Amino acid sequence: MKILFATPECAPYVKTGGLGDVSAALPAKLAALGHDVRVLLPAYQGMQVSGEVGQSIDILPYAQWPAAELLPVKVESGVTLLLLACPALYQRPGGPYVDAHGRDHPDNALRFGMLSRVAALLGTVHSPVPGWTADVVHANDWPCGLAPLYLAQTRILAPHQRTAGSVVTIHNLAFQGVFPMDCAEQVGVSSLFRGVEGVEFWGQMSMLKAGLQFAQAITTVSPTYAREIQTLEHGVGFDGILRARASRLHGILNGIDTQLWSPATDPLLPYHFRAANLRGKASCKAALQGRMGLPGDRDALLLAMVSRLTPQKGVDLVLSALPRILASGAQLVVLGNGEPWLQDALTEAARSHPKQVAVKLGFDEGLAHLIEAGADAFLMPSRFEPCGLNQMYSQAYGTVPLVAPVGGLLDSVTDADADPAQGTGFIMRACDAAGLEEAFARLLQAWAKPARWRRIQAQGMARDFGWEASALQYLEVYRRAALETGAASGTSLP
């Protein structure tokens, strides 16, 4: 099958969260299963990509779109990156979505409208890549949400022309790509699709809504989140659309790259270990305590968070529970950045309790791996969590997760008290400070019994969070989407 994976992020080249990890790992697994996978990604400023570079392909400017080109790069995973080079839109300081001062780029509608337009073009007979047209276009999150709409417009204008099927994945429904409706003209959304049955969302244009309305299939990153987003509480205004399209909505749990995230081989770790011998984990704990300036107390329970510092992630709940955590004698390491008031509160906690709290603002991939390996337990008290990856990394590294009862956390962690024979962590009974303290008390009881703690660690390390099962589910979704639009009429589908 010819698969186009369109994304605004792909690790290690550009990453702000879990989408970057998924955009690297899922296409690689699909390629390993024998499929022809191309990843469409903007060529942002400062990106370093190594691999076999092909001939650049001009994309002739048309209508309001600036001139651009595609640069194919075959990378080690077997995937071909199609770097969308458009200096006017992507060569600028800052991140994928914000400038160097943290403000949204003012032309984000055009920037990601362009990404979506090229993604759709690659799924038609007008594909700019010679001899290659996608059978399915997999659009990720709001920056690629217009791609299914553009494909739908093509089918209306040329009903006998073969077009790719489309799939849109919601990685976080809270980010919806909402812009003034004037932008619809700018990015070439037909007037037919500017109403409530199209892109209109409370008088504005939502790029994500376009994907939800016009894709042949909608996926999200865990079965529980797929159910949650159909409710008023978690639907963020889109619950009605998602209920209406429930037959096309699939919850597929994300996986992790088990080669990159393996405590037995991780090149970013100073010591390696396996479930049968955790001496290397104890050494990683000592290394983490030393690096973060904490006393090297092997008996102290070392808790960790690697997270965006926002209320969504429950960082304020950790701060509320901090007196109880400190009273237990535990240590806490935090890595991340986010809202200033939470950064300030954590920094003050570290200043006031230097022997128990250590905070590193920003992101450091090597430190993130060391935290997963060296911590005893990992905190994820999120108020909502579409999937989450750190709870999976934690289990793989023998670090016991304490999680909220939401989304992918529920789908990937088994409570050690509710199911001692299979338990891999501790699940809060409610997403509040009391729920966190209650789960922490149960975790402390397990920590006080070394044999039980090691059993929980071993059960977590035995879990298989690799991508193969999820990739096979995606392939079935792709097959159905391609059949629906006629893209399966060619010989490229199995």
Tab-separated table of C-alpha atoms in Angstrom:
chain	number	residue	atom	x	y	z
A	1	MET	CA	0.000	0.000	0.000
A	2	LYS	CA	1.174	3.530	-0.766
A	3	ILE	CA	0.708	5.574	2.382
A	4	LEU	CA	1.231	9.313	2.798
A	5	PHE	CA	1.675	10.287	6.442
A	6	ALA	CA	1.196	14.065	6.689
A	7	THR	CA	2.382	15.661	9.919
A	8	PRO	CA	3.659	18.983	11.309
A	9	GLU	CA	6.181	17.142	13.545
A	10	CYS	CA	8.472	14.141	13.311
A	11	ALA	CA	11.131	13.125	15.816
A	12	PRO	CA	14.045	13.602	15.963
A	13	TYR	CA	13.860	16.466	13.458
A	14	VAL	CA	11.122	18.511	15.096
A	15	LYS	CA	9.069	17.556	18.138
A	16	THR	CA	6.880	19.343	20.667
A	17	GLY	CA	5.094	16.284	22.073
A	18	GLY	CA	3.854	12.780	21.446
A	19	LEU	CA	2.855	13.486	17.832
A	20	GLY	CA	6.542	13.795	16.942
A	21	ASP	CA	7.273	10.366	18.408
A	22	VAL	CA	4.289	8.746	16.675
A	23	SER	CA	5.252	10.316	13.341
A	24	ALA	CA	8.629	8.614	13.560
A	25	ALA	CA	7.617	5.223	14.928
A	26	LEU	CA	4.354	4.365	13.156
A	27	PRO	CA	5.583	5.033	9.584
A	28	ALA	CA	8.758	3.065	10.347
A	29	LYS	CA	6.694	0.071	11.493
A	30	LEU	CA	4.435	0.328	8.421
A	31	ALA	CA	7.526	0.363	6.204
A	32	ALA	CA	8.921	-2.660	8.049
A	33	LEU	CA	5.656	-4.459	7.265
A	34	GLY	CA	6.361	-3.963	3.556
A	35	HIS	CA	4.433	-0.802	2.690
A	36	ASP	CA	5.628	2.224	0.707
A	37	VAL	CA	5.440	5.060	3.229
A	38	ARG	CA	6.198	8.721	2.606
A	39	VAL	CA	6.143	11.248	5.464
A	40	LEU	CA	5.251	14.794	4.416
A	41	LEU	CA	6.825	17.312	6.785
A	42	PRO	CA	7.578	21.044	6.488
A	43	ALA	CA	11.258	21.915	6.139
A	44	TYR	CA	11.548	24.148	9.193
A	45	GLN	CA	14.519	26.354	9.951
A	46	GLY	CA	17.438	24.547	11.567
A	47	MET	CA	16.283	20.980	10.848
A	48	GLN	CA	19.091	18.431	10.503
A	49	VAL	CA	18.115	15.414	8.396
A	50	SER	CA	20.550	12.763	7.189
A	51	GLY	CA	19.836	10.091	4.614
A	52	GLU	CA	19.777	9.397	0.895
A	53	VAL	CA	18.709	12.670	-0.734
A	54	GLY	CA	16.773	12.501	-3.985
A	55	GLN	CA	16.106	15.038	-6.719
A	56	SER	CA	14.083	18.023	-5.540
A	57	ILE	CA	10.613	18.363	-7.059
A	58	ASP	CA	9.143	21.758	-7.894
A	59	ILE	CA	5.558	22.444	-6.885
A	60	LEU	CA	4.460	25.147	-9.285
A	61	PRO	CA	2.702	28.053	-7.602
A	62	TYR	CA	-1.019	28.189	-8.277
A	63	ALA	CA	-3.723	30.540	-7.073
A	64	GLN	CA	-2.735	32.026	-3.720
A	65	TRP	CA	-0.082	29.454	-2.781
A	66	PRO	CA	3.612	30.419	-2.735
A	67	ALA	CA	6.189	28.491	-4.741
A	68	ALA	CA	7.590	25.436	-3.007
A	69	GLU	CA	9.446	22.216	-3.632
A	70	LEU	CA	9.590	18.725	-2.204
A	71	LEU	CA	12.920	17.286	-1.155
A	72	PRO	CA	12.797	13.460	-0.833
A	73	VAL	CA	15.132	11.957	1.760
A	74	LYS	CA	15.284	8.186	2.362
A	75	VAL	CA	16.110	7.762	6.053
A	76	GLU	CA	17.476	4.821	7.982
A	77	SER	CA	14.038	3.544	9.034
A	78	GLY	CA	13.142	2.803	5.403
A	79	VAL	CA	10.710	5.712	5.234
A	80	THR	CA	11.030	8.472	2.639
A	81	LEU	CA	10.646	11.958	4.063
A	82	LEU	CA	9.099	14.475	1.697
A	83	LEU	CA	10.340	17.769	3.073
A	84	LEU	CA	8.068	20.605	2.024
A	85	ALA	CA	10.492	23.444	1.369
A	86	CYS	CA	8.765	26.818	1.266
A	87	PRO	CA	11.097	29.429	2.801
A	88	ALA	CA	8.379	32.081	2.877
A	89	LEU	CA	6.326	29.926	5.244
A	90	TYR	CA	8.682	27.681	7.188
A	91	GLN	CA	12.147	29.214	7.349
A	92	ARG	CA	11.768	31.394	10.412
A	93	PRO	CA	12.830	31.363	14.074
A	94	GLY	CA	10.696	29.619	16.661
A	95	GLY	CA	8.861	26.316	16.672
A	96	PRO	CA	6.408	24.704	14.295
A	97	TYR	CA	3.479	26.741	15.592
A	98	VAL	CA	4.936	29.701	17.502
A	99	ASP	CA	7.609	32.323	16.980
A	100	ALA	CA	10.716	32.846	19.075
A	101	HIS	CA	8.607	34.760	21.652
A	102	GLY	CA	6.038	31.973	22.023
A	103	ARG	CA	3.322	33.694	19.977
A	104	ASP	CA	1.384	31.873	17.263
A	105	HIS	CA	2.723	32.587	13.789
A	106	PRO	CA	0.149	35.032	12.363
A	107	ASP	CA	-0.076	33.123	9.077
A	108	ASN	CA	-0.552	29.625	10.543
A	109	ALA	CA	-3.717	29.131	8.497
A	110	LEU	CA	-1.725	29.585	5.292
A	111	ARG	CA	1.290	27.642	6.553
A	112	PHE	CA	-0.700	24.559	7.414
A	113	GLY	CA	-3.233	25.052	4.649
A	114	MET	CA	-0.237	24.655	2.333
A	115	LEU	CA	0.850	21.477	4.103
A	116	SER	CA	-2.677	20.055	3.791
A	117	ARG	CA	-2.973	21.112	0.136
A	118	VAL	CA	0.242	19.353	-0.851
A	119	ALA	CA	-0.816	16.264	1.134
A	120	ALA	CA	-4.069	16.131	-0.822
A	121	LEU	CA	-2.265	16.711	-4.128
A	122	LEU	CA	-0.109	13.652	-3.437
A	123	GLY	CA	-3.318	11.616	-3.299
A	124	THR	CA	-4.500	12.584	-6.800
A	125	VAL	CA	-3.462	12.037	-10.412
A	126	HIS	CA	-1.716	15.405	-10.137
A	127	SER	CA	0.789	14.089	-7.576
A	128	PRO	CA	4.062	15.980	-8.020
A	129	VAL	CA	6.101	12.845	-7.211
A	130	PRO	CA	6.693	11.035	-10.529
A	131	GLY	CA	5.147	7.571	-10.545
A	132	TRP	CA	3.823	7.818	-7.006
A	133	THR	CA	0.286	8.571	-5.851
A	134	ALA	CA	-0.903	7.737	-2.360
A	135	ASP	CA	-3.638	5.169	-1.825
A	136	VAL	CA	-4.401	6.791	1.511
A	137	VAL	CA	-3.535	10.157	3.032
A	138	HIS	CA	-3.138	9.983	6.814
A	139	ALA	CA	-3.599	13.531	8.152
A	140	ASN	CA	-2.463	14.199	11.709
A	141	ASP	CA	-4.115	16.796	13.935
A	142	TRP	CA	-5.428	20.193	12.904
A	143	PRO	CA	-2.372	21.296	10.857
A	144	CYS	CA	-3.251	18.586	8.302
A	145	GLY	CA	-7.008	18.700	8.821
A	146	LEU	CA	-7.819	20.410	5.524
A	147	ALA	CA	-6.329	17.544	3.479
A	148	PRO	CA	-9.514	15.390	3.597
A	149	LEU	CA	-11.575	18.438	2.591
A	150	TYR	CA	-9.305	19.188	-0.389
A	151	LEU	CA	-9.627	15.557	-1.490
A	152	ALA	CA	-13.415	15.837	-1.184
A	153	GLN	CA	-13.354	18.986	-3.328
A	154	THR	CA	-11.332	17.124	-5.958
A	155	ARG	CA	-13.900	14.324	-6.049
A	156	ILE	CA	-16.672	16.862	-6.680
A	157	LEU	CA	-14.750	18.630	-9.455
A	158	ALA	CA	-13.502	15.398	-11.063
A	159	PRO	CA	-15.849	12.598	-9.949
A	160	HIS	CA	-14.303	9.996	-12.263
A	161	GLN	CA	-10.761	10.742	-11.158
A	162	ARG	CA	-9.026	8.394	-8.740
A	163	THR	CA	-8.327	10.015	-5.356
A	164	ALA	CA	-6.805	8.678	-2.174
A	165	GLY	CA	-8.846	7.726	0.825
A	166	SER	CA	-8.232	9.899	3.863
A	167	VAL	CA	-7.792	9.239	7.561
A	168	VAL	CA	-7.483	11.927	10.227
A	169	THR	CA	-5.979	11.226	13.639
A	170	ILE	CA	-6.866	13.265	16.708
A	171	HIS	CA	-3.841	13.382	18.986
A	172	ASN	CA	-5.422	16.021	21.227
A	173	LEU	CA	-8.929	17.322	20.543
A	174	ALA	CA	-8.228	20.491	22.511
A	175	PHE	CA	-6.135	21.831	19.603
A	176	GLN	CA	-8.603	22.588	16.808
A	177	GLY	CA	-6.917	24.986	14.364
A	178	VAL	CA	-9.520	27.750	14.667
A	179	PHE	CA	-9.064	30.864	12.476
A	180	PRO	CA	-11.243	33.725	11.221
A	181	MET	CA	-13.589	32.597	8.459
A	182	ASP	CA	-11.858	35.062	6.116
A	183	CYS	CA	-8.991	32.560	6.049
A	184	ALA	CA	-11.204	30.020	4.242
A	185	GLU	CA	-10.907	32.074	1.046
A	186	GLN	CA	-7.169	32.416	1.532
A	187	VAL	CA	-6.612	28.651	1.790
A	188	GLY	CA	-8.985	27.658	-1.001
A	189	VAL	CA	-11.918	26.193	0.915
A	190	SER	CA	-14.874	26.152	-1.483
A	191	SER	CA	-17.895	28.199	-0.451
A	192	LEU	CA	-19.801	24.898	-0.507
A	193	PHE	CA	-17.867	23.816	2.591
A	194	ARG	CA	-17.934	26.995	4.683
A	195	GLY	CA	-21.166	26.241	6.516
A	196	VAL	CA	-21.924	24.261	9.645
A	197	GLU	CA	-21.688	20.992	7.668
A	198	GLY	CA	-18.187	22.028	6.633
A	199	VAL	CA	-15.501	24.041	8.393
A	200	GLU	CA	-17.669	26.553	10.275
A	201	PHE	CA	-17.250	26.465	14.055
A	202	TRP	CA	-18.984	29.235	16.005
A	203	GLY	CA	-18.559	31.630	13.094
A	204	GLN	CA	-14.929	30.757	12.494
A	205	MET	CA	-13.063	28.151	10.470
A	206	SER	CA	-11.757	25.021	12.201
A	207	MET	CA	-9.165	23.012	10.297
A	208	LEU	CA	-9.659	20.020	12.572
A	209	LYS	CA	-13.414	20.082	11.977
A	210	ALA	CA	-12.709	19.871	8.237
A	211	GLY	CA	-10.836	16.623	8.802
A	212	LEU	CA	-13.548	15.212	11.058
A	213	GLN	CA	-16.278	16.033	8.553
A	214	PHE	CA	-14.638	14.784	5.356
A	215	ALA	CA	-12.201	11.977	6.197
A	216	GLN	CA	-13.274	8.429	5.394
A	217	ALA	CA	-12.068	7.404	8.848
A	218	ILE	CA	-11.232	9.144	12.120
A	219	THR	CA	-8.785	7.635	14.546
A	220	THR	CA	-7.627	8.673	17.956
A	221	VAL	CA	-4.842	7.419	20.110
A	222	SER	CA	-6.586	5.166	22.629
A	223	PRO	CA	-9.897	3.314	22.920
A	224	THR	CA	-10.897	5.124	26.125
A	225	TYR	CA	-10.199	8.571	24.609
A	226	ALA	CA	-12.353	7.610	21.599
A	227	ARG	CA	-15.257	7.114	24.014
A	228	GLU	CA	-14.458	10.191	26.117
A	229	ILE	CA	-14.441	12.652	23.209
A	230	GLN	CA	-18.022	11.712	22.339
A	231	THR	CA	-19.141	13.188	25.680
A	232	LEU	CA	-19.946	16.789	26.536
A	233	GLU	CA	-17.261	16.781	29.238
A	234	HIS	CA	-14.379	15.838	26.949
A	235	GLY	CA	-15.682	16.673	23.467
A	236	VAL	CA	-14.471	20.316	23.476
A	237	GLY	CA	-17.432	21.328	21.321
A	238	PHE	CA	-16.960	18.497	18.813
A	239	ASP	CA	-18.775	15.740	20.715
A	240	GLY	CA	-21.852	16.024	18.484
A	241	ILE	CA	-19.819	15.611	15.298
A	242	LEU	CA	-17.971	12.651	16.778
A	243	ARG	CA	-21.162	10.947	17.926
A	244	ALA	CA	-22.621	11.453	14.452
A	245	ARG	CA	-19.535	9.852	12.910
A	246	ALA	CA	-19.053	7.233	15.619
A	247	SER	CA	-19.132	4.377	13.090
A	248	ARG	CA	-16.008	5.843	11.504
A	249	LEU	CA	-14.202	6.602	14.772
A	250	HIS	CA	-11.531	4.128	15.899
A	251	GLY	CA	-9.493	4.235	19.102
A	252	ILE	CA	-6.066	2.706	18.419
A	253	LEU	CA	-3.598	2.794	21.290
A	254	ASN	CA	-0.265	4.371	20.422
A	255	GLY	CA	2.825	2.244	20.726
A	256	ILE	CA	6.401	3.145	21.541
A	257	ASP	CA	9.636	2.575	19.680
A	258	THR	CA	10.920	-0.432	21.601
A	259	GLN	CA	14.370	-0.150	20.029
A	260	LEU	CA	14.794	3.467	21.052
A	261	TRP	CA	13.164	2.935	24.465
A	262	SER	CA	14.829	-0.186	25.822
A	263	PRO	CA	16.717	-0.121	29.144
A	264	ALA	CA	18.899	-2.978	27.899
A	265	THR	CA	20.290	-1.012	24.935
A	266	ASP	CA	19.380	2.681	25.361
A	267	PRO	CA	22.475	4.614	24.204
A	268	LEU	CA	21.488	7.626	26.320
A	269	LEU	CA	21.831	5.702	29.584
A	270	PRO	CA	25.049	5.417	31.596
A	271	TYR	CA	24.038	1.903	32.753
A	272	HIS	CA	21.832	-0.769	31.219
A	273	PHE	CA	19.543	-3.294	32.862
A	274	ARG	CA	16.849	-5.904	32.331
A	275	ALA	CA	13.963	-7.178	34.439
A	276	ALA	CA	16.049	-10.101	35.675
A	277	ASN	CA	18.831	-7.846	36.944
A	278	LEU	CA	18.041	-4.295	38.083
A	279	ARG	CA	21.515	-3.325	39.333
A	280	GLY	CA	21.874	-0.977	36.366
A	281	LYS	CA	18.641	0.740	37.352
A	282	ALA	CA	20.000	1.399	40.848
A	283	SER	CA	23.102	2.903	39.242
A	284	CYS	CA	20.924	5.075	36.992
A	285	LYS	CA	19.062	6.274	40.090
A	286	ALA	CA	22.335	7.329	41.711
A	287	ALA	CA	23.393	9.054	38.476
A	288	LEU	CA	20.072	10.910	38.287
A	289	GLN	CA	20.271	12.043	41.891
A	290	GLY	CA	23.799	13.285	41.301
A	291	ARG	CA	22.925	15.120	38.101
A	292	MET	CA	19.947	16.847	39.709
A	293	GLY	CA	21.810	17.759	42.908
A	294	LEU	CA	19.795	15.502	45.211
A	295	PRO	CA	21.327	13.405	48.010
A	296	GLY	CA	22.295	9.952	46.775
A	297	ASP	CA	19.896	8.117	49.068
A	298	ARG	CA	19.191	4.713	47.560
A	299	ASP	CA	16.333	4.100	50.023
A	300	ALA	CA	14.452	7.327	49.262
A	301	LEU	CA	11.507	6.889	46.897
A	302	LEU	CA	12.445	8.912	43.800
A	303	LEU	CA	9.383	10.287	41.974
A	304	ALA	CA	9.543	11.916	38.554
A	305	MET	CA	7.589	13.941	36.018
A	306	VAL	CA	8.551	14.712	32.416
A	307	SER	CA	5.763	16.872	31.109
A	308	ARG	CA	4.406	20.069	29.743
A	309	LEU	CA	3.803	22.128	32.853
A	310	THR	CA	0.081	22.787	32.493
A	311	PRO	CA	-3.072	22.105	34.528
A	312	GLN	CA	-4.066	19.520	31.887
A	313	LYS	CA	-1.108	17.438	33.049
A	314	GLY	CA	-2.137	17.804	36.701
A	315	VAL	CA	1.005	19.675	37.697
A	316	ASP	CA	-1.043	21.798	40.094
A	317	LEU	CA	-2.312	18.583	41.723
A	318	VAL	CA	1.275	17.504	42.356
A	319	LEU	CA	1.974	20.881	43.949
A	320	SER	CA	-1.124	20.466	46.153
A	321	ALA	CA	0.054	17.009	47.216
A	322	LEU	CA	3.663	18.099	47.675
A	323	PRO	CA	3.481	18.462	51.495
A	324	ARG	CA	2.320	14.838	51.740
A	325	ILE	CA	5.039	13.719	49.309
A	326	LEU	CA	7.761	15.560	51.201
A	327	ALA	CA	6.508	14.292	54.575
A	328	SER	CA	6.997	10.728	53.324
A	329	GLY	CA	10.691	11.408	52.715
A	330	ALA	CA	10.357	10.986	48.943
A	331	GLN	CA	12.329	12.942	46.373
A	332	LEU	CA	10.832	14.563	43.258
A	333	VAL	CA	12.490	15.329	39.907
A	334	VAL	CA	10.635	17.405	37.282
A	335	LEU	CA	11.648	18.088	33.682
A	336	GLY	CA	9.538	20.279	31.408
A	337	ASN	CA	8.290	23.758	30.654
A	338	GLY	CA	4.939	25.429	30.321
A	339	GLU	CA	2.828	27.969	32.131
A	340	PRO	CA	4.907	30.529	34.050
A	341	TRP	CA	2.956	30.222	37.305
A	342	LEU	CA	3.578	26.489	37.449
A	343	GLN	CA	7.235	26.908	36.505
A	344	ASP	CA	7.592	29.496	39.281
A	345	ALA	CA	5.843	27.298	41.850
A	346	LEU	CA	8.037	24.300	41.052
A	347	THR	CA	11.189	26.417	41.073
A	348	GLU	CA	10.223	27.779	44.484
A	349	ALA	CA	9.580	24.244	45.774
A	350	ALA	CA	13.064	23.234	44.633
A	351	ARG	CA	14.568	26.310	46.310
A	352	SER	CA	12.727	25.636	49.557
A	353	HIS	CA	13.443	21.884	49.606
A	354	PRO	CA	16.772	21.392	47.811
A	355	LYS	CA	17.309	17.928	49.288
A	356	GLN	CA	13.985	16.611	48.032
A	357	VAL	CA	12.912	18.567	44.945
A	358	ALA	CA	14.873	19.238	41.760
A	359	VAL	CA	13.481	20.972	38.675
A	360	LYS	CA	14.925	21.421	35.188
A	361	LEU	CA	12.969	23.816	32.982
A	362	GLY	CA	13.111	23.115	29.258
A	363	PHE	CA	13.611	19.809	27.530
A	364	ASP	CA	16.608	17.496	27.384
A	365	GLU	CA	16.190	14.151	25.594
A	366	GLY	CA	19.114	12.529	27.379
A	367	LEU	CA	17.858	13.636	30.772
A	368	ALA	CA	14.349	12.404	29.903
A	369	HIS	CA	15.757	8.916	29.283
A	370	LEU	CA	17.815	9.033	32.485
A	371	ILE	CA	14.731	10.074	34.466
A	372	GLU	CA	12.732	7.152	33.099
A	373	ALA	CA	15.566	4.776	33.985
A	374	GLY	CA	16.559	6.242	37.347
A	375	ALA	CA	13.219	7.117	38.933
A	376	ASP	CA	11.344	4.645	41.100
A	377	ALA	CA	7.878	5.958	40.198
A	378	PHE	CA	6.453	8.299	37.578
A	379	LEU	CA	3.572	10.751	38.135
A	380	MET	CA	0.933	11.380	35.427
A	381	PRO	CA	-2.138	12.844	37.191
A	382	SER	CA	-3.527	14.293	33.934
A	383	ARG	CA	-7.038	15.709	33.830
A	384	PHE	CA	-7.256	14.271	30.328
A	385	GLU	CA	-4.686	12.288	28.376
A	386	PRO	CA	-5.512	11.119	24.835
A	387	CYS	CA	-2.849	8.423	25.040
A	388	GLY	CA	0.333	9.356	26.851
A	389	LEU	CA	3.673	7.712	26.178
A	390	ASN	CA	5.613	8.249	29.384
A	391	GLN	CA	3.527	5.722	31.291
A	392	MET	CA	4.609	3.159	28.663
A	393	TYR	CA	8.249	4.214	28.785
A	394	SER	CA	8.057	3.991	32.568
A	395	GLN	CA	6.766	0.436	32.604
A	396	ALA	CA	9.440	-0.624	30.101
A	397	TYR	CA	12.107	0.867	32.409
A	398	GLY	CA	10.782	-0.642	35.631
A	399	THR	CA	9.498	2.717	36.841
A	400	VAL	CA	6.071	2.302	38.425
A	401	PRO	CA	3.511	4.781	37.028
A	402	LEU	CA	0.897	6.580	39.114
A	403	VAL	CA	-1.756	7.800	36.671
A	404	ALA	CA	-5.160	9.437	36.432
A	405	PRO	CA	-8.202	7.373	35.361
A	406	VAL	CA	-8.437	8.863	31.871
A	407	GLY	CA	-7.732	8.125	28.223
A	408	GLY	CA	-4.770	6.018	27.259
A	409	LEU	CA	-3.578	5.904	30.855
A	410	LEU	CA	-6.486	3.608	31.677
A	411	ASP	CA	-5.784	1.537	28.562
A	412	SER	CA	-2.106	0.954	29.325
A	413	VAL	CA	-1.759	0.734	33.130
A	414	THR	CA	-3.248	-1.989	35.354
A	415	ASP	CA	-3.813	-1.060	38.987
A	416	ALA	CA	-1.630	-3.185	41.270
A	417	ASP	CA	-4.212	-3.260	44.066
A	418	ALA	CA	-7.178	-4.051	41.833
A	419	ASP	CA	-5.286	-6.826	40.002
A	420	PRO	CA	-2.201	-7.992	41.928
A	421	ALA	CA	-1.405	-10.721	39.374
A	422	GLN	CA	-1.233	-8.264	36.453
A	423	GLY	CA	-0.754	-4.893	38.150
A	424	THR	CA	1.827	-2.523	36.701
A	425	GLY	CA	1.055	0.760	38.501
A	426	PHE	CA	-1.466	2.764	40.496
A	427	ILE	CA	-4.572	4.458	39.107
A	428	MET	CA	-6.129	7.434	40.873
A	429	ARG	CA	-9.810	7.137	41.772
A	430	ALA	CA	-10.491	10.756	40.822
A	431	CYS	CA	-8.660	13.535	38.962
A	432	ASP	CA	-8.118	15.750	41.971
A	433	ALA	CA	-5.602	16.287	44.771
A	434	ALA	CA	-7.392	13.821	47.049
A	435	GLY	CA	-7.289	11.196	44.320
A	436	LEU	CA	-3.562	11.756	43.868
A	437	GLU	CA	-2.861	11.523	47.604
A	438	GLU	CA	-4.897	8.331	47.941
A	439	ALA	CA	-3.035	6.656	45.060
A	440	PHE	CA	0.279	7.883	46.448
A	441	ALA	CA	-0.536	6.322	49.828
A	442	ARG	CA	-1.141	2.985	48.120
A	443	LEU	CA	2.080	3.352	46.153
A	444	LEU	CA	3.991	4.005	49.402
A	445	GLN	CA	2.586	0.819	50.894
A	446	ALA	CA	3.894	-1.161	47.933
A	447	TRP	CA	7.289	0.596	48.098
A	448	ALA	CA	7.604	-0.532	51.722
A	449	LYS	CA	7.456	-4.176	50.553
A	450	PRO	CA	10.466	-4.725	48.260
A	451	ALA	CA	9.332	-8.119	46.964
A	452	ARG	CA	5.942	-6.714	45.967
A	453	TRP	CA	7.549	-3.658	44.374
A	454	ARG	CA	9.847	-5.844	42.281
A	455	ARG	CA	6.873	-7.914	41.165
A	456	ILE	CA	5.060	-4.776	39.980
A	457	GLN	CA	8.200	-3.672	38.157
A	458	ALA	CA	8.598	-7.067	36.476
A	459	GLN	CA	4.971	-7.124	35.357
A	460	GLY	CA	5.361	-3.683	33.799
A	461	MET	CA	8.605	-4.597	32.059
A	462	ALA	CA	6.924	-7.688	30.592
A	463	ARG	CA	4.277	-5.593	28.784
A	464	ASP	CA	4.642	-5.260	25.005
A	465	PHE	CA	3.984	-1.684	23.937
A	466	GLY	CA	5.535	-2.083	20.490
A	467	TRP	CA	3.825	-0.693	17.404
A	468	GLU	CA	3.073	-3.873	15.440
A	469	ALA	CA	-0.447	-4.598	16.739
A	470	SER	CA	-1.470	-0.953	16.369
A	471	ALA	CA	0.094	-0.708	12.896
A	472	LEU	CA	-1.992	-3.664	11.743
A	473	GLN	CA	-5.123	-1.916	13.004
A	474	TYR	CA	-4.138	1.226	11.064
A	475	LEU	CA	-3.620	-0.833	7.908
A	476	GLU	CA	-7.159	-2.160	8.133
A	477	VAL	CA	-8.479	1.408	8.558
A	478	TYR	CA	-6.404	2.501	5.541
A	479	ARG	CA	-7.689	-0.398	3.424
A	480	ARG	CA	-11.312	0.482	4.089
A	481	ALA	CA	-10.727	4.199	3.439
A	482	ALA	CA	-9.008	3.471	0.117
A	483	LEU	CA	-11.756	1.077	-0.975
A	484	GLU	CA	-14.392	3.707	-0.278
A	485	THR	CA	-12.856	6.295	-2.609
A	486	GLY	CA	-11.742	3.873	-5.311
A	487	ALA	CA	-8.044	4.245	-4.560
A	488	ALA	CA	-7.943	0.482	-4.034
A	489	SER	CA	-8.646	-0.137	-7.703
A	490	GLY	CA	-4.916	-0.111	-8.431
A	491	THR	CA	-2.434	-2.916	-7.816
A	492	SER	CA	-0.637	-1.365	-4.871
A	493	LEU	CA	-3.025	-2.685	-2.217
A	494	PRO	CA	-2.566	-6.185	-0.817
